[in-house]
């Protein structure tokens, strides 16, 4: 892999950029691999990368039915934060957060990780109690998170409306200064390039249609639109399509897939310095490096694989945005889109071995998986390579729904963004 | 007056009707009906904007909403500033103020244009490859620099003073686009009696007829026919014609959203007029007549001001009466540009040459060109152009290698053919098919009840279009059920030329291995070579190419660029275009203001506000309210000089010493009635209800099936078959849903009826030692003594001389207490009567904060504060509510799961701080060992914490691992600056034996 | 916004009048207190999450208040059939679909 650098760009500028090589190749699948990852989103590609880098397992294929990074990785609003409530969540999201810092250098790919701060707004007494609970728990877990008064919040985010007379006045906010955003495509591409460089095969436009099993029920490979591919270990990282893939191995999942919409405005000169989230009024907003306001909407109420949703969902979200930022009513929506998010009953992910030998699953990230990408990928690679979980993902088992040991972030926050 | 490039006798505007407007502080005179672009072009001004990345000078390329270049700022005043307005769409009016964007210090001299010099370095995706070293420099140097360069227009700084509106509409047939196809379809549909809505984004109907000069329909010039037809349609009762109205979204089940722009073109705006209106239309059938958009030619230097689409030049001439130049070059691969050249030539504009990439253009246009004396260079290309702020020449040759000729020009018009506007069809989830002969995607399989007609359907030729549209109009109206008799319609059309030709992708000089700045996406400065670079770097999917190069991601969303980008990618990949695929079309068709989308939902209409019947009384007493869900609840009642703390202390003290009154109306109330009512409640609550006698009440706990506490409240049994159930304030709707769910789907055999009565009853709680004497005079003929109405009982009686009431003897404060429910309309009267008595007794009104303190002193939980969805009744110390005898209730199995019966669960306890003056912070975390390193092992958290004026000390409730076994233990709460030691206690702080209640 | 035909009101109404009620035809075990942890997990947490025809519950919350069932395709979001609670789950043939066409 030829290294990316300012020098490389200058060199290529001299020769009309003719010397760049493909960031990843498009190989035909081998007969078999040591590990097959199903799903080439950020989590799946990252898993392959860490399998190669940390565990020396390079005979790996990542199989993708569409184009890499084309699922929720390329459709989310790129919020990164780790100020979750429970120790278990702090463990996995904190693990991710530490990996974000330095990921560009690790991958030699600028993922534009931006620590611009994530501000979560409290609109009522219940929010204040809940956020303070988060802040105290985070502090003792060594995770930054601080309380801001409405005035401090306004100072941090000048467009914010802190009028006492608004419908839901702002009573303060929890700020994670090290929270922020990253460039979503670059995360997928950076992992793809780095994994490819270590020998991982990324096989796009190849749909898995079945999972083959041996005499003891163990996995032996996958049936795909490009034929059978053998393996002893499969990691399913298929987000909204997880239920469909797991069903191929006879495993029914505690998941429901919902449409989740997002939108961007036309590009504007810098006006919004940070990320603001309000779970109470359902508003999630930041400004991209191109100048677009990036706004996350809620899920539709019914399960769907359509990657579209209703206008009333967008409508509700923009109501909230303009309530918090009344000067934005004249800003224009430029593009809206939808993804499919897989949601668990306790709104926490599953990164786990399964009852099928050799089959591993990483799913259930709901509306907030992007932020976890490096941590999830790193821990999942560990789980697959060692056949036992990393301490960061040990609590996120599939069997917690049997035992009742839930990690209920939904109980602590209306939406687990 | 209205510009040196205005051609007398051309166009459809009235020369006498002038309007003055400004652009970048300079005043210009235009004509009513002009857009900013046409009015400026009339004055010879092409330079209207700067591109995003390289800050290249740009003029309008189009005459419509697909414009990527000429984006301006329009401001009526500081509160009504609109960035990113297309100069090609904004109509002028007297006094209009406009400014250019993305330039400093001026449009002519823009410092940002240095980026253009650095262009070789700023290749597509360059930022992914650099700015990584040293690591800290990203955050402190590179990122701030990149972010500062973002954006085009400037966001408004002040809240918008305009307002926006919303309409819902239903119709048999919605027709999108009022060009000749849409109007024809509307005529045919309307005469069947169908209800028809037809909309068009432009100020007047006509669509492509705007630029046509020689076309006639029914013997009239096409544009005139369109206006006459519009009048005819508008006069019909069953037709609604909406102009300046863009259909921007096509959702499931023929739900289409439109945005109507109402005042942006008006000099004087009526205060009552909404600026824009959202239409949410549910149509039985939809006809898409959205036309096609002309493509530009992709060649070196194709972005200079003065270079436009041929159809745009024709629109400026034939509609606005404006010539885009005096010496206009033509570069084309399609016949459409010839007609533009002919019209310009006839208007006196010099046409140095028509440069056509084709060896054999259509015979008809060739003959006409010869007749007009226009030189046509077939098989030729424009190799490059020159000119800094305006194109000044084009260099023409057969190829870049051979001899070339330079032509002096001041404008260049171009056409690479037409791209059908399939956006809405694709949004409807219809599948597109590839028409290889004409290199275009056209509607294929429909996913919804819609038809595409005319140019957007790939239908060529005027006669074909009209026939197809008339047929579709009738077909769709009939399919929607319209039954009126109607004659078969037909329209005679004549048009000068049938067009042929077209190309996609780069033309000569911009092909593979060239370094030409041949723009595809103008706004984002994406060139043909950028697409090839993306392919070289391994991008195979068109989505990757789009995202890597940002092609098609500008505010025109690829209306001009997508097909070219696709063709160049296909060529570089050695694949056919349909194999490379097409990026998904998404709403909105053109950008839509947030204001339109949210319309009325601003300020107080953002979300409904629920107020209790006594809200005004409480406000008059000076109550401060808090938001609880949609409710406004009285939080505390400060008196002169009191802060919240002082007010709450006084309220608490008053209740404990004399009496207080509290508005409990927001609590959810459900009437559970029927012979099986008790059986049903047995299933819904952990408690046993069968044994509860009529006239008695009981505190109930409701679980979800998973065993965790879902809601709580007091339930009174009014009769054998009638219960008055109360829920938490926030829980009312979900508890009813939960009950209905089980009643209808799991226990339908039970004879029970559920009715929400939350808003039917106004409820006042009277708590404190003097409660009985306060209410005695207002209760009619009912024994309220401790014997006559003992603790936890309920009676239906009359109050205030005849008002029906439900009187509960109960307390959430740990005092002698009553809750009086009266029909909501009597709430204010009840409040007033009670307040008078309470005040006379030395009592006061109290709010939710005092209610919280008093209940915490008694260890009563608040669901959602002391529980969080992971707490069982046993955890909360409420195991006594779980009936041991019942064999079934919701949650019975969930409660037995391994983790719910394991050791080490968090359990509700009381906490006392070692220093009684210290009030803990709610949410503070609890540890056993305060000296451990982070991450610390947390064993619980403070759920409720208050100053108890009654005890003269702080109190707190907390959930702690194995809390029930830890009574007396000292635990620690590490705060930021100090560690607070606490003792684990019982949850009841006041009156453990309940002697204050049972009196 | 979906249009939903309420089988009780016999009318198509906008989605905002309705509340989605999760997967249909998951009967609460009559002996729920006695089922195993695995059976409880299957009953309460595990869901089909069909990509294709799904059977689901809706409640006409801001209308008649009744729960009913619907067969809907989760890729197109099209309703194939709505039917009253308690009516048996339609077979694919009854929905006019061939087996294998459910996706």
PDB file of C-alpha atoms in Angstrom, chain B residues 478-693:
ATOM      1  CA  UNK B 478     -61.499   6.663 -15.116  1.00  0.00           C
ATOM      2  CA  UNK B 479     -59.311   4.453 -12.960  1.00  0.00           C
ATOM      3  CA  UNK B 480     -59.972   6.822 -10.075  1.00  0.00           C
ATOM      4  CA  UNK B 481     -63.689   6.333 -10.613  1.00  0.00           C
ATOM      5  CA  UNK B 482     -64.659   9.403 -12.617  1.00  0.00           C
ATOM      6  CA  UNK B 483     -67.756   8.571 -14.653  1.00  0.00           C
ATOM      7  CA  UNK B 484     -68.973  11.658 -16.489  1.00  0.00           C
ATOM      8  CA  UNK B 485     -69.437  11.382 -20.236  1.00  0.00           C
ATOM      9  CA  UNK B 486     -66.665  13.022 -22.148  1.00  0.00           C
ATOM     10  CA  UNK B 487     -65.792  13.414 -25.758  1.00  0.00           C
ATOM     11  CA  UNK B 488     -62.509  12.148 -27.085  1.00  0.00           C
ATOM     12  CA  UNK B 489     -60.100  15.079 -27.071  1.00  0.00           C
ATOM     13  CA  UNK B 490     -57.502  15.785 -29.673  1.00  0.00           C
ATOM     14  CA  UNK B 491     -55.192  18.712 -30.228  1.00  0.00           C
ATOM     15  CA  UNK B 492     -53.507  19.821 -33.425  1.00  0.00           C
ATOM     16  CA  UNK B 493     -49.904  20.676 -32.938  1.00  0.00           C
ATOM     17  CA  UNK B 494     -47.261  21.991 -35.253  1.00  0.00           C
ATOM     18  CA  UNK B 495     -43.651  22.315 -34.545  1.00  0.00           C
ATOM     19  CA  UNK B 496     -40.747  23.479 -36.674  1.00  0.00           C
ATOM     20  CA  UNK B 497     -38.294  20.688 -36.059  1.00  0.00           C
ATOM     21  CA  UNK B 498     -38.238  17.213 -34.620  1.00  0.00           C
ATOM     22  CA  UNK B 499     -35.001  16.877 -32.688  1.00  0.00           C
ATOM     23  CA  UNK B 500     -32.425  14.160 -32.876  1.00  0.00           C
ATOM     24  CA  UNK B 501     -29.026  13.547 -31.369  1.00  0.00           C
ATOM     25  CA  UNK B 502     -27.478  13.685 -27.939  1.00  0.00           C
ATOM     26  CA  UNK B 503     -24.488  12.389 -26.070  1.00  0.00           C
ATOM     27  CA  UNK B 504     -23.455  11.624 -22.518  1.00  0.00           C
ATOM     28  CA  UNK B 505     -19.987  11.926 -21.132  1.00  0.00           C
ATOM     29  CA  UNK B 506     -16.947  13.968 -22.030  1.00  0.00           C
ATOM     30  CA  UNK B 507     -16.431  15.370 -25.481  1.00  0.00           C
ATOM     31  CA  UNK B 508     -13.217  15.900 -27.433  1.00  0.00           C
ATOM     32  CA  UNK B 509     -10.358  17.172 -25.357  1.00  0.00           C
ATOM     33  CA  UNK B 510     -11.840  16.046 -22.062  1.00  0.00           C
ATOM     34  CA  UNK B 511     -11.524  12.321 -22.595  1.00  0.00           C
ATOM     35  CA  UNK B 512      -9.333   9.797 -20.806  1.00  0.00           C
ATOM     36  CA  UNK B 513      -5.756  10.921 -20.135  1.00  0.00           C
ATOM     37  CA  UNK B 514      -6.592  14.583 -20.443  1.00  0.00           C
ATOM     38  CA  UNK B 515      -6.163  17.195 -17.759  1.00  0.00           C
ATOM     39  CA  UNK B 516      -8.920  19.462 -19.037  1.00  0.00           C
ATOM     40  CA  UNK B 517     -11.040  21.374 -16.561  1.00  0.00           C
ATOM     41  CA  UNK B 518     -14.190  19.992 -18.076  1.00  0.00           C
ATOM     42  CA  UNK B 519     -16.862  20.431 -15.459  1.00  0.00           C
ATOM     43  CA  UNK B 520     -19.630  17.960 -14.786  1.00  0.00           C
ATOM     44  CA  UNK B 521     -20.886  19.212 -11.468  1.00  0.00           C
ATOM     45  CA  UNK B 522     -20.456  22.967 -11.591  1.00  0.00           C
ATOM     46  CA  UNK B 523     -21.263  23.906  -8.025  1.00  0.00           C
ATOM     47  CA  UNK B 524     -18.980  21.291  -6.492  1.00  0.00           C
ATOM     48  CA  UNK B 525     -16.284  21.753  -9.154  1.00  0.00           C
ATOM     49  CA  UNK B 526     -16.237  18.127 -10.211  1.00  0.00           C
ATOM     50  CA  UNK B 527     -14.481  17.554 -13.539  1.00  0.00           C
ATOM     51  CA  UNK B 528     -14.479  14.572 -15.867  1.00  0.00           C
ATOM     52  CA  UNK B 529     -10.970  13.718 -14.703  1.00  0.00           C
ATOM     53  CA  UNK B 530     -12.133  13.518 -11.087  1.00  0.00           C
ATOM     54  CA  UNK B 531     -14.517  10.714 -12.010  1.00  0.00           C
ATOM     55  CA  UNK B 532     -11.656   8.878 -13.667  1.00  0.00           C
ATOM     56  CA  UNK B 533      -9.471   9.400 -10.620  1.00  0.00           C
ATOM     57  CA  UNK B 534     -12.160   7.840  -8.449  1.00  0.00           C
ATOM     58  CA  UNK B 535     -12.246   4.814 -10.732  1.00  0.00           C
ATOM     59  CA  UNK B 536      -8.458   4.625 -10.678  1.00  0.00           C
ATOM     60  CA  UNK B 537      -8.576   4.575  -6.897  1.00  0.00           C
ATOM     61  CA  UNK B 538     -10.776   1.513  -6.920  1.00  0.00           C
ATOM     62  CA  UNK B 539     -14.244   3.020  -6.771  1.00  0.00           C
ATOM     63  CA  UNK B 540     -16.499   0.689  -8.743  1.00  0.00           C
ATOM     64  CA  UNK B 541     -19.967   1.590  -7.556  1.00  0.00           C
ATOM     65  CA  UNK B 542     -21.533   4.812  -8.785  1.00  0.00           C
ATOM     66  CA  UNK B 543     -22.383   5.548  -5.149  1.00  0.00           C
ATOM     67  CA  UNK B 544     -18.684   5.386  -4.254  1.00  0.00           C
ATOM     68  CA  UNK B 545     -17.798   7.587  -7.186  1.00  0.00           C
ATOM     69  CA  UNK B 546     -20.442  10.088  -6.201  1.00  0.00           C
ATOM     70  CA  UNK B 547     -19.321  10.224  -2.601  1.00  0.00           C
ATOM     71  CA  UNK B 548     -15.614  10.291  -3.423  1.00  0.00           C
ATOM     72  CA  UNK B 549     -15.891  13.102  -5.967  1.00  0.00           C
ATOM     73  CA  UNK B 550     -19.025  14.822  -4.521  1.00  0.00           C
ATOM     74  CA  UNK B 551     -20.506  14.665  -8.023  1.00  0.00           C
ATOM     75  CA  UNK B 552     -24.246  15.215  -7.818  1.00  0.00           C
ATOM     76  CA  UNK B 553     -24.144  16.201  -4.152  1.00  0.00           C
ATOM     77  CA  UNK B 554     -24.490  19.939  -4.715  1.00  0.00           C
ATOM     78  CA  UNK B 555     -27.738  21.801  -4.222  1.00  0.00           C
ATOM     79  CA  UNK B 556     -28.988  20.814  -7.685  1.00  0.00           C
ATOM     80  CA  UNK B 557     -28.504  17.191  -6.618  1.00  0.00           C
ATOM     81  CA  UNK B 558     -27.028  16.155  -9.934  1.00  0.00           C
ATOM     82  CA  UNK B 559     -29.783  17.367 -12.249  1.00  0.00           C
ATOM     83  CA  UNK B 560     -27.128  18.372 -14.772  1.00  0.00           C
ATOM     84  CA  UNK B 561     -24.260  16.183 -13.684  1.00  0.00           C
ATOM     85  CA  UNK B 562     -25.490  12.698 -12.906  1.00  0.00           C
ATOM     86  CA  UNK B 563     -25.737  11.341 -16.434  1.00  0.00           C
ATOM     87  CA  UNK B 564     -22.357  12.702 -17.474  1.00  0.00           C
ATOM     88  CA  UNK B 565     -20.732  11.350 -14.332  1.00  0.00           C
ATOM     89  CA  UNK B 566     -22.266   7.957 -14.940  1.00  0.00           C
ATOM     90  CA  UNK B 567     -21.185   7.835 -18.563  1.00  0.00           C
ATOM     91  CA  UNK B 568     -17.614   8.810 -17.756  1.00  0.00           C
ATOM     92  CA  UNK B 569     -17.464   6.260 -14.954  1.00  0.00           C
ATOM     93  CA  UNK B 570     -18.864   3.571 -17.249  1.00  0.00           C
ATOM     94  CA  UNK B 571     -16.273   4.368 -19.872  1.00  0.00           C
ATOM     95  CA  UNK B 572     -13.461   4.269 -17.323  1.00  0.00           C
ATOM     96  CA  UNK B 573     -14.739   0.987 -15.925  1.00  0.00           C
ATOM     97  CA  UNK B 574     -15.276  -0.474 -19.387  1.00  0.00           C
ATOM     98  CA  UNK B 575     -18.876  -1.245 -18.575  1.00  0.00           C
ATOM     99  CA  UNK B 576     -22.261  -0.354 -19.970  1.00  0.00           C
ATOM    100  CA  UNK B 577     -24.039   2.483 -18.228  1.00  0.00           C
ATOM    101  CA  UNK B 578     -26.873   0.390 -16.739  1.00  0.00           C
ATOM    102  CA  UNK B 579     -24.286  -1.982 -15.245  1.00  0.00           C
ATOM    103  CA  UNK B 580     -22.752   0.869 -13.309  1.00  0.00           C
ATOM    104  CA  UNK B 581     -26.178   1.859 -12.027  1.00  0.00           C
ATOM    105  CA  UNK B 582     -27.697   5.081 -10.965  1.00  0.00           C
ATOM    106  CA  UNK B 583     -27.655   6.789  -7.599  1.00  0.00           C
ATOM    107  CA  UNK B 584     -30.972   6.875  -5.789  1.00  0.00           C
ATOM    108  CA  UNK B 585     -33.261   9.847  -6.268  1.00  0.00           C
ATOM    109  CA  UNK B 586     -34.427  11.219  -2.954  1.00  0.00           C
ATOM    110  CA  UNK B 587     -36.749  13.949  -1.804  1.00  0.00           C
ATOM    111  CA  UNK B 588     -36.796  16.868  -2.185  1.00  0.00           C
ATOM    112  CA  UNK B 589     -36.830  17.464  -5.948  1.00  0.00           C
ATOM    113  CA  UNK B 590     -35.516  20.971  -5.316  1.00  0.00           C
ATOM    114  CA  UNK B 591     -34.525  22.280  -1.886  1.00  0.00           C
ATOM    115  CA  UNK B 592     -37.438  23.177   0.373  1.00  0.00           C
ATOM    116  CA  UNK B 593     -37.332  25.525   3.344  1.00  0.00           C
ATOM    117  CA  UNK B 594     -37.634  24.027   6.797  1.00  0.00           C
ATOM    118  CA  UNK B 595     -40.343  26.661   7.272  1.00  0.00           C
ATOM    119  CA  UNK B 596     -42.556  25.043   4.662  1.00  0.00           C
ATOM    120  CA  UNK B 597     -42.115  21.632   6.127  1.00  0.00           C
ATOM    121  CA  UNK B 598     -42.874  22.648   9.689  1.00  0.00           C
ATOM    122  CA  UNK B 599     -45.389  25.371   8.723  1.00  0.00           C
ATOM    123  CA  UNK B 600     -47.637  26.060  11.725  1.00  0.00           C
ATOM    124  CA  UNK B 601     -45.671  24.022  14.223  1.00  0.00           C
ATOM    125  CA  UNK B 602     -43.764  26.888  15.778  1.00  0.00           C
ATOM    126  CA  UNK B 603     -43.792  28.497  19.201  1.00  0.00           C
ATOM    127  CA  UNK B 604     -46.839  27.489  21.169  1.00  0.00           C
ATOM    128  CA  UNK B 605     -48.006  25.277  18.293  1.00  0.00           C
ATOM    129  CA  UNK B 606     -44.776  23.314  18.314  1.00  0.00           C
ATOM    130  CA  UNK B 607     -46.450  20.858  20.639  1.00  0.00           C
ATOM    131  CA  UNK B 608     -49.853  20.982  22.316  1.00  0.00           C
ATOM    132  CA  UNK B 609     -49.841  22.405  25.823  1.00  0.00           C
ATOM    133  CA  UNK B 610     -52.058  20.621  28.302  1.00  0.00           C
ATOM    134  CA  UNK B 611     -53.339  22.663  31.206  1.00  0.00           C
ATOM    135  CA  UNK B 612     -55.480  21.521  34.099  1.00  0.00           C
ATOM    136  CA  UNK B 613     -58.861  23.151  34.721  1.00  0.00           C
ATOM    137  CA  UNK B 614     -57.307  25.051  37.636  1.00  0.00           C
ATOM    138  CA  UNK B 615     -54.326  26.356  35.706  1.00  0.00           C
ATOM    139  CA  UNK B 616     -55.486  29.975  35.756  1.00  0.00           C
ATOM    140  CA  UNK B 617     -56.193  29.899  39.484  1.00  0.00           C
ATOM    141  CA  UNK B 618     -52.711  28.563  40.110  1.00  0.00           C
ATOM    142  CA  UNK B 619     -51.148  31.115  37.815  1.00  0.00           C
ATOM    143  CA  UNK B 620     -53.008  33.847  39.696  1.00  0.00           C
ATOM    144  CA  UNK B 621     -51.418  32.562  42.897  1.00  0.00           C
ATOM    145  CA  UNK B 622     -48.021  33.066  41.315  1.00  0.00           C
ATOM    146  CA  UNK B 623     -47.303  29.438  40.514  1.00  0.00           C
ATOM    147  CA  UNK B 624     -44.139  28.575  38.632  1.00  0.00           C
ATOM    148  CA  UNK B 625     -44.945  25.745  36.230  1.00  0.00           C
ATOM    149  CA  UNK B 626     -42.852  22.817  35.110  1.00  0.00           C
ATOM    150  CA  UNK B 627     -43.198  20.763  31.944  1.00  0.00           C
ATOM    151  CA  UNK B 628     -44.203  17.180  32.544  1.00  0.00           C
ATOM    152  CA  UNK B 629     -44.785  15.632  29.150  1.00  0.00           C
ATOM    153  CA  UNK B 630     -47.183  18.039  27.478  1.00  0.00           C
ATOM    154  CA  UNK B 631     -48.602  19.148  30.806  1.00  0.00           C
ATOM    155  CA  UNK B 632     -47.867  22.354  32.599  1.00  0.00           C
ATOM    156  CA  UNK B 633     -47.854  21.497  36.290  1.00  0.00           C
ATOM    157  CA  UNK B 634     -47.609  23.989  39.155  1.00  0.00           C
ATOM    158  CA  UNK B 635     -44.078  23.420  40.442  1.00  0.00           C
ATOM    159  CA  UNK B 636     -44.130  25.739  43.465  1.00  0.00           C
ATOM    160  CA  UNK B 637     -45.923  28.869  44.602  1.00  0.00           C
ATOM    161  CA  UNK B 638     -43.318  31.470  45.549  1.00  0.00           C
ATOM    162  CA  UNK B 639     -44.392  34.395  47.651  1.00  0.00           C
ATOM    163  CA  UNK B 640     -42.743  37.794  47.681  1.00  0.00           C
ATOM    164  CA  UNK B 641     -39.039  37.461  48.302  1.00  0.00           C
ATOM    165  CA  UNK B 642     -38.997  33.674  48.158  1.00  0.00           C
ATOM    166  CA  UNK B 643     -36.775  31.618  45.922  1.00  0.00           C
ATOM    167  CA  UNK B 644     -37.695  28.057  45.014  1.00  0.00           C
ATOM    168  CA  UNK B 645     -35.946  26.647  48.044  1.00  0.00           C
ATOM    169  CA  UNK B 646     -37.702  28.972  50.474  1.00  0.00           C
ATOM    170  CA  UNK B 647     -41.075  28.442  48.847  1.00  0.00           C
ATOM    171  CA  UNK B 648     -40.766  24.668  48.954  1.00  0.00           C
ATOM    172  CA  UNK B 649     -39.623  24.700  52.559  1.00  0.00           C
ATOM    173  CA  UNK B 650     -42.600  26.809  53.521  1.00  0.00           C
ATOM    174  CA  UNK B 651     -45.019  24.651  51.537  1.00  0.00           C
ATOM    175  CA  UNK B 652     -43.655  21.454  53.106  1.00  0.00           C
ATOM    176  CA  UNK B 653     -43.793  22.849  56.596  1.00  0.00           C
ATOM    177  CA  UNK B 654     -47.326  24.112  56.064  1.00  0.00           C
ATOM    178  CA  UNK B 655     -48.600  20.744  54.890  1.00  0.00           C
ATOM    179  CA  UNK B 656     -47.018  18.915  57.800  1.00  0.00           C
ATOM    180  CA  UNK B 657     -48.247  21.481  60.331  1.00  0.00           C
ATOM    181  CA  UNK B 658     -51.604  22.616  59.012  1.00  0.00           C
ATOM    182  CA  UNK B 659     -52.857  21.786  55.528  1.00  0.00           C
ATOM    183  CA  UNK B 660     -51.985  22.148  51.870  1.00  0.00           C
ATOM    184  CA  UNK B 661     -53.820  21.724  48.598  1.00  0.00           C
ATOM    185  CA  UNK B 662     -52.432  20.307  45.404  1.00  0.00           C
ATOM    186  CA  UNK B 663     -53.694  20.034  41.872  1.00  0.00           C
ATOM    187  CA  UNK B 664     -53.523  16.325  41.047  1.00  0.00           C
ATOM    188  CA  UNK B 665     -55.609  16.558  37.883  1.00  0.00           C
ATOM    189  CA  UNK B 666     -52.815  15.466  35.560  1.00  0.00           C
ATOM    190  CA  UNK B 667     -52.756  11.966  36.985  1.00  0.00           C
ATOM    191  CA  UNK B 668     -54.090   9.476  34.471  1.00  0.00           C
ATOM    192  CA  UNK B 669     -57.525   8.045  35.240  1.00  0.00           C
ATOM    193  CA  UNK B 670     -59.092   5.001  33.684  1.00  0.00           C
ATOM    194  CA  UNK B 671     -62.582   3.754  34.399  1.00  0.00           C
ATOM    195  CA  UNK B 672     -62.573  -0.043  34.457  1.00  0.00           C
ATOM    196  CA  UNK B 673     -66.105  -1.388  34.314  1.00  0.00           C
ATOM    197  CA  UNK B 674     -67.765  -4.741  33.838  1.00  0.00           C
ATOM    198  CA  UNK B 675     -68.577  -7.998  35.562  1.00  0.00           C
ATOM    199  CA  UNK B 676     -64.982  -9.197  35.096  1.00  0.00           C
ATOM    200  CA  UNK B 677     -63.338  -5.912  36.076  1.00  0.00           C
ATOM    201  CA  UNK B 678     -61.682  -7.313  39.199  1.00  0.00           C
ATOM    202  CA  UNK B 679     -60.487 -10.373  37.332  1.00  0.00           C
ATOM    203  CA  UNK B 680     -58.987  -8.140  34.686  1.00  0.00           C
ATOM    204  CA  UNK B 681     -57.180  -5.961  37.206  1.00  0.00           C
ATOM    205  CA  UNK B 682     -55.878  -9.116  38.860  1.00  0.00           C
ATOM    206  CA  UNK B 683     -54.150  -9.847  35.564  1.00  0.00           C
ATOM    207  CA  UNK B 684     -52.914  -6.315  35.010  1.00  0.00           C
ATOM    208  CA  UNK B 685     -51.519  -5.601  38.464  1.00  0.00           C
ATOM    209  CA  UNK B 686     -49.332  -7.585  40.811  1.00  0.00           C
ATOM    210  CA  UNK B 687     -51.882  -7.065  43.577  1.00  0.00           C
ATOM    211  CA  UNK B 688     -55.023  -9.049  44.271  1.00  0.00           C
ATOM    212  CA  UNK B 689     -58.195  -7.068  43.614  1.00  0.00           C
ATOM    213  CA  UNK B 690     -60.934  -9.591  44.098  1.00  0.00           C
ATOM    214  CA  UNK B 691     -60.687  -9.161  47.851  1.00  0.00           C
ATOM    215  CA  UNK B 692     -60.917  -5.376  47.687  1.00  0.00           C
ATOM    216  CA  UNK B 693     -64.345  -4.339  48.895  1.00  0.00           C
TER     217      UNK B 693
END
